[in-house]
Amino acid sequence: MGCSGFTCSKHCLCALNILYVMVSLLMIGIAAWGKWFGLVSSFQVVGGIIAVGVFLFFVAGAGLMGAMKHHQVLLFFYMIVLFMVFIVQFSVSSACLAINREQQDQLLEVGWNNSRSTQRDVEKSLNCCGFRQLEPNRTCDAACFPNHSCLPCAEKIQEHAGEVLRFVGGIGLFFSFTEILGVWLTYHYRNQKDPRANPSAFL
């Protein structure tokens, strides 16, 4: 049977969802590891990554179960959810790749001002203090602080922010195309007959 057949479509859809399950478990594991070893102290960041990982795990689980059982309802909802995820992820990835330096600076400053724990993490890891300048009467966890030799964090963040955005945008685009592939496979698979079933029945 060619790759357009029922069995090949089923195996491709199962393989795609096993990949998603592995990615979701990796996301959850990395977030928990970072929190456990104190690499990231922000609960919002860790919680957000874990929430995305859990969501992806359940979506992939539904897709895997639907593919294994050729379950029409599960496959339909899986296809709809995956298409919505594709739209969001494609939009965010495109924005990451298209953002200019001025917009990047504005987003960085907003993110910096929203979380004290994130500020402490960045200051400690990049050995800097404050975003553009250190506020009076404020302490800093950076190793350079006792010597009063710290540079503002904005300069160091901006050195890496562009590369990070391009990397995140590229990875996001890659996975968004696997998602639209999953939507197409699911649609194709739903409209195929199971050769093991009654030939006169259309499942």
Coordinates of N, CA, C and O in Angstrom, one line a residue, residues 112 118-135 138-146 148-160:
W112 N 11.1 43.8 31.7 CA 12.0 44.0 32.8 C 11.2 44.6 34.0 O 11.4 44.2 35.1
T118 N 12.5 38.2 37.7 CA 13.2 38.1 36.4 C 14.4 39.0 36.4 O 15.5 38.7 35.9
Q119 N 14.3 40.2 37.0 CA 15.4 41.2 37.1 C 16.6 40.6 37.9 O 17.7 40.7 37.4
R120 N 16.3 39.9 39.0 CA 17.3 39.3 39.8 C 18.0 38.2 39.0 O 19.3 38.0 39.1
D121 N 17.3 37.4 38.3 CA 17.8 36.3 37.5 C 18.8 36.9 36.4 O 19.9 36.3 36.2
V122 N 18.3 37.9 35.7 CA 19.1 38.5 34.6 C 20.4 39.1 35.2 O 21.5 39.0 34.7
E123 N 20.2 39.9 36.3 CA 21.4 40.6 36.9 C 22.5 39.6 37.4 O 23.7 39.8 37.2
K124 N 22.0 38.5 37.9 CA 22.9 37.5 38.4 C 23.6 36.7 37.3 O 24.8 36.5 37.3
S125 N 22.9 36.4 36.2 CA 23.5 35.6 35.1 C 24.3 36.4 34.2 O 25.3 36.0 33.7
L126 N 24.0 37.7 34.0 CA 24.7 38.6 33.1 C 25.7 39.5 33.8 O 26.4 40.3 33.1
N127 N 25.7 39.5 35.1 CA 26.6 40.3 35.9 C 26.4 41.8 35.6 O 27.4 42.5 35.2
C128 N 25.2 42.3 35.8 CA 24.9 43.7 35.5 C 23.9 44.1 36.5 O 23.3 43.3 37.2
C129 N 23.6 45.4 36.5 CA 22.6 46.0 37.5 C 21.8 47.0 36.8 O 22.3 47.9 36.1
G130 N 20.4 46.9 37.1 CA 19.5 47.9 36.5 C 19.3 47.7 35.0 O 20.1 47.0 34.4
F131 N 18.2 48.3 34.5 CA 18.0 48.1 33.0 C 18.9 49.1 32.3 O 19.8 48.8 31.5
R132 N 18.6 50.4 32.5 CA 19.4 51.5 31.9 C 20.3 52.1 32.9 O 21.4 52.6 32.5
Q133 N 19.9 52.1 34.1 CA 20.7 52.6 35.3 C 20.2 52.0 36.5 O 19.0 51.6 36.6
L134 N 21.0 51.9 37.5 CA 20.6 51.3 38.8 C 19.9 52.3 39.6 O 20.3 53.4 39.8
E135 N 18.7 51.9 40.1 CA 17.9 52.8 40.9 C 18.6 53.1 42.3 O 19.2 52.2 42.8
R138 N 18.8 50.7 45.8 CA 18.4 49.3 45.4 C 19.6 48.4 45.4 O 20.6 48.8 44.9
T139 N 19.4 47.2 45.9 CA 20.5 46.3 45.9 C 20.5 45.5 44.6 O 19.5 45.5 43.9
C140 N 21.6 44.8 44.4 CA 21.8 44.0 43.1 C 22.5 42.7 43.5 O 23.4 42.7 44.3
D141 N 22.1 41.6 42.8 CA 22.7 40.3 43.1 C 23.9 40.0 42.3 O 24.5 38.9 42.4
A142 N 24.3 40.9 41.4 CA 25.4 40.7 40.5 C 26.7 40.7 41.3 O 26.9 41.4 42.3
A143 N 27.7 39.9 40.8 CA 29.0 39.8 41.5 C 29.8 41.2 41.4 O 30.6 41.4 42.2
C144 N 29.4 42.0 40.4 CA 30.1 43.3 40.2 C 29.6 44.4 41.2 O 30.3 45.4 41.3
F145 N 28.5 44.1 41.8 CA 27.9 45.2 42.6 C 28.7 45.7 43.8 O 28.8 46.9 44.0
P146 N 29.4 44.8 44.6 CA 30.2 45.4 45.7 C 31.3 46.3 45.2 O 31.7 47.2 45.9
H148 N 31.1 48.3 42.6 CA 30.4 49.4 41.9 C 31.0 49.5 40.4 O 31.2 50.6 39.9
S149 N 31.2 48.3 39.8 CA 31.7 48.3 38.4 C 30.7 47.7 37.4 O 31.1 47.3 36.3
C150 N 29.4 47.7 37.8 CA 28.4 47.1 37.0 C 28.0 48.0 35.8 O 27.8 49.2 36.0
L151 N 27.7 47.4 34.7 CA 27.1 48.0 33.5 C 25.6 47.8 33.6 O 25.1 46.9 34.2
P152 N 24.9 48.7 32.9 CA 23.4 48.5 32.8 C 23.1 47.2 32.0 O 23.8 46.8 31.1
C153 N 22.0 46.5 32.4 CA 21.7 45.2 31.8 C 21.2 45.4 30.4 O 21.3 44.5 29.6
A154 N 20.6 46.6 30.1 CA 20.1 46.8 28.7 C 21.1 46.5 27.6 O 20.8 45.8 26.6
E155 N 22.3 46.9 27.8 CA 23.3 46.8 26.8 C 23.6 45.3 26.6 O 23.8 44.8 25.5
K156 N 23.8 44.5 27.7 CA 24.1 43.1 27.6 C 22.9 42.3 27.1 O 23.1 41.3 26.3
I157 N 21.7 42.7 27.5 CA 20.5 41.9 27.0 C 20.4 42.1 25.5 O 20.1 41.2 24.7
Q158 N 20.6 43.4 25.0 CA 20.4 43.7 23.6 C 21.5 43.0 22.7 O 21.2 42.7 21.5
E159 N 22.6 42.6 23.3 CA 23.6 41.9 22.5 C 23.1 40.5 22.1 O 23.5 40.0 21.0
H160 N 22.3 39.9 23.0 CA 21.8 38.5 22.7 C 20.3 38.5 22.3 O 19.9 37.5 21.7

